[in-house]
Amino acid sequence: MKKFSVVIAGGGSTFTPGIVLMLLENLQRFPLRAIKFYDNDKERQETIAKACAIILKEKAPDIEFSYSTDPETVFTDVDFVMAHIRVGKYKMREKDEKIPLKHGVLGQETCGPGGIAYGMRSIGGVLEILSYMEKYSPNAWMLNYSNPAAIVAEATNRLKPNAKILNICDMPIGIETRMATIAGLKSRKEMRVRYYGLNHFGWWNRIEDLQGNDLMPKIRKHVEQHGYITELKDDHTEVSWNDTFAKAKDVYALDKDTLPNTYLKYYLFPDYVVKHSNPNHTRANEVMENREKNVFGACRAIIEKGVSSAGHLEIDEHASYIVDLATAIAFNTQERMLLIVPNNGSINNFDATAMVEIPCIVGSSGPEPLVMGEIPRFQKGLMEQQVAVEKLVVEAWIEKSYQKLWQAITLSKTVPSASVAKAILDDLIEANKDYWPKLS
Ligand code: NAD
Ligand code: G6P
Ligand code: MN
């Protein structure tokens, strides 16, 4: 069986060790000859890489492992690039979250003005990695997790329409795992779903078991009472995530024919989110105090003792989805998966050029989107507003346009007025001057 060479871009990410453990767990179906890390922060990457080197040497000594900040070294002889970079790191995420809150608007990694600010940083970083891949390994595929995936996908589709990049999100996977538990199934793979929307902005409108039995009534009944809170333990057990899973109950109440993505709470209940936010301590702080501290602490312990058992790192089971995708491309499995792809008529009463999240059949030549047909007016109205925001951000980045970015922030459902949008924008420009194109 062919063995693959994989780059993890954003080698210094808190998710990298979990992905490495997950790749090791899946070698039977996705055999590897090389794992390479790339990051533009040498020191941050080194801590993760030195620990992963010890793990790999113990568990899979045949896999060649290396890491570097030099693109040519890393991107030469590669089959897949799995990317999860965060341009500006947590320091800038913290600003994305706290600046809007100063103006009474919610602060979130991928939604509202914070997500827009992050998008303006991320587009260039992701395009740069794509260009390295195309230069040194033109036949490779890039599987991109880097957020905000909606804006990044719009940008890559607009500027590199023929590139072999697939933008993906693990949120539906996490929610579907909870749905499977609610339905009494062992795995989300025992369900077949229909889902439509934008990234972090979508709805399930059919969920069946593999025999074709409708699971929606049972799941609906649970969500109506408890949102997506289940007995199941998972990685996102911090208070803020539990609140998000619980709030799905109120999001669901708006349309009882569908089941919502948790991220819709930011658009439908922004006042609630602001009221429950601490402007001095946001999710970025929570992540730095928990995930970042734990992952880097475990890596340092492993390096110090020279054995993998010296630090506890959690396998990222959600990310096995990225192996499903790589396997589908590598072995033409024709697996059905949710991906962010050009609409092109799949949602037939919606903008053909929009990047939408819908089920696709995936094989060696990439994704073939399924037809989702006509969507209801409520969802269509929300999606039209949000897709306009995302397109305006990408146009603002390309044209370096202050005006278009102001329009984008104004149009976001999370922002009450053009004057508030302008005040937030002016603060964001100042905070992002090392990362954004200079706007005029
Ligand atoms: P992190 O800050 O720990 O890691 C990001 C890494 O990217 C850092 O080591 C940083 O140095 C590196 N980086 C930044 N700019 C770069 C560039 N231009 N080139 C190369 N490397 C660069 O962040 P994290 O919390 O581990 O998250 C990583 C990313 O994965 C984020 O974008 C996050 O939103 C995303 N993510 C997405 C999904 C999804 O559903 N799509 C799921 C989980 C995480
Ligand atoms: C979910 C989303 C991602 C997001 C991630 C991490 O998995 O799909 O897009 O980046 O959560 O969020 P956190 O707040 O824990 O960094
Ligand atoms: Mn996501």
Tab-separated table of N, CA, C and O in Angstrom, residues 5 12 15 38-39 72 106 130 152 160 167 179 182 185 205 263 271 292 297 322 349 368 386 391 418 422 437:
chain	number	residue	atom	x	y	z
A	5	SER	N	3.303	11.235	2.608
A	5	SER	CA	4.096	12.247	3.306
A	5	SER	C	3.189	13.432	3.629
A	5	SER	O	2.559	14.000	2.738
A	12	GLY	N	3.302	24.445	15.556
A	12	GLY	CA	3.270	24.869	16.954
A	12	GLY	C	1.865	24.974	17.531
A	12	GLY	O	1.686	25.465	18.647
A	15	PHE	N	-3.256	22.002	18.716
A	15	PHE	CA	-3.926	20.810	18.183
A	15	PHE	C	-2.940	19.824	17.537
A	15	PHE	O	-3.319	18.707	17.202
A	38	TYR	N	5.620	22.501	9.839
A	38	TYR	CA	6.025	23.829	9.387
A	38	TYR	C	5.346	24.876	10.237
A	38	TYR	O	4.149	24.763	10.547
A	39	ASP	N	6.075	25.893	10.642
A	39	ASP	CA	5.506	27.016	11.396
A	39	ASP	C	6.415	28.205	11.152
A	39	ASP	O	7.576	28.041	10.750
A	72	GLU	N	10.908	25.543	1.676
A	72	GLU	CA	11.372	24.589	0.657
A	72	GLU	C	11.658	23.220	1.268
A	72	GLU	O	11.255	22.180	0.732
A	106	LEU	N	-20.484	41.548	20.705
A	106	LEU	CA	-19.841	40.302	21.124
A	106	LEU	C	-18.467	40.124	20.480
A	106	LEU	O	-18.208	40.603	19.370
A	130	LEU	N	-0.455	27.843	0.848
A	130	LEU	CA	-0.920	27.243	-0.409
A	130	LEU	C	0.117	27.456	-1.519
A	130	LEU	O	0.408	26.547	-2.298
A	152	VAL	N	-11.756	32.396	4.826
A	152	VAL	CA	-10.600	31.801	4.144
A	152	VAL	C	-11.062	31.064	2.879
A	152	VAL	O	-10.451	31.175	1.810
A	160	LYS	N	-7.732	31.695	-5.892
A	160	LYS	CA	-7.061	30.471	-6.368
A	160	LYS	C	-8.112	29.420	-6.686
A	160	LYS	O	-8.153	28.348	-6.062
A	167	ASN	N	-11.458	23.285	2.421
A	167	ASN	CA	-11.639	23.921	3.730
A	167	ASN	C	-12.667	23.141	4.530
A	167	ASN	O	-13.733	22.797	4.007
A	179	MET	N	-25.425	14.066	18.720
A	179	MET	CA	-26.710	13.593	18.182
A	179	MET	C	-26.763	12.065	18.185
A	179	MET	O	-27.803	11.475	18.504
A	182	ILE	N	-27.539	10.882	21.573
A	182	ILE	CA	-28.956	11.121	21.860
A	182	ILE	C	-29.821	10.043	21.196
A	182	ILE	O	-30.782	9.535	21.775
A	185	LEU	N	-26.982	5.667	19.296
A	185	LEU	CA	-26.045	5.007	18.386
A	185	LEU	C	-24.626	5.117	18.929
A	185	LEU	O	-24.323	5.992	19.738
A	205	ASN	N	-31.311	19.225	8.161
A	205	ASN	CA	-32.743	19.081	7.883
A	205	ASN	C	-33.149	17.637	7.648
A	205	ASN	O	-34.318	17.360	7.392
A	263	TYR	N	-23.012	27.610	16.520
A	263	TYR	CA	-22.495	28.962	16.287
A	263	TYR	C	-23.602	29.976	15.975
A	263	TYR	O	-23.376	31.179	16.066
A	271	ASP	N	-27.268	39.724	22.098
A	271	ASP	CA	-27.430	40.464	23.358
A	271	ASP	C	-27.175	39.548	24.554
A	271	ASP	O	-26.492	39.918	25.516
A	292	GLU	N	-3.638	25.631	26.076
A	292	GLU	CA	-2.253	25.970	25.729
A	292	GLU	C	-1.293	25.563	26.855
A	292	GLU	O	-0.254	24.950	26.618
A	297	GLY	N	2.775	22.266	28.580
A	297	GLY	CA	3.308	21.658	29.805
A	297	GLY	C	3.618	20.185	29.592
A	297	GLY	O	4.698	19.697	29.963
A	322	ILE	N	-10.194	14.422	9.410
A	322	ILE	CA	-9.206	14.878	8.423
A	322	ILE	C	-8.561	13.648	7.751
A	322	ILE	O	-8.198	13.687	6.578
A	349	ASN	N	-31.877	27.977	-4.473
A	349	ASN	CA	-32.361	29.362	-4.359
A	349	ASN	C	-31.352	30.249	-3.632
A	349	ASN	O	-31.718	31.146	-2.891
A	368	GLU	N	-17.640	16.015	-4.833
A	368	GLU	CA	-18.813	16.239	-5.684
A	368	GLU	C	-19.967	16.592	-4.768
A	368	GLU	O	-20.491	15.730	-4.064
A	386	GLN	N	-25.147	37.101	5.830
A	386	GLN	CA	-23.836	36.657	6.294
A	386	GLN	C	-22.862	36.435	5.125
A	386	GLN	O	-21.681	36.769	5.229
A	391	LYS	N	-18.074	38.040	1.812
A	391	LYS	CA	-17.568	38.490	0.505
A	391	LYS	C	-16.984	39.904	0.600
A	391	LYS	O	-15.956	40.201	-0.019
A	418	ALA	N	-24.029	51.455	11.991
A	418	ALA	CA	-22.840	51.814	11.217
A	418	ALA	C	-21.862	52.621	12.069
A	418	ALA	O	-20.639	52.535	11.864
A	422	LYS	N	-18.051	51.538	12.798
A	422	LYS	CA	-16.901	52.388	12.485
A	422	LYS	C	-15.956	52.495	13.686
A	422	LYS	O	-14.728	52.413	13.541
A	437	PRO	N	-3.457	44.423	5.472
A	437	PRO	CA	-3.021	45.382	4.461
A	437	PRO	C	-3.445	46.793	4.912
A	437	PRO	O	-4.420	46.939	5.648
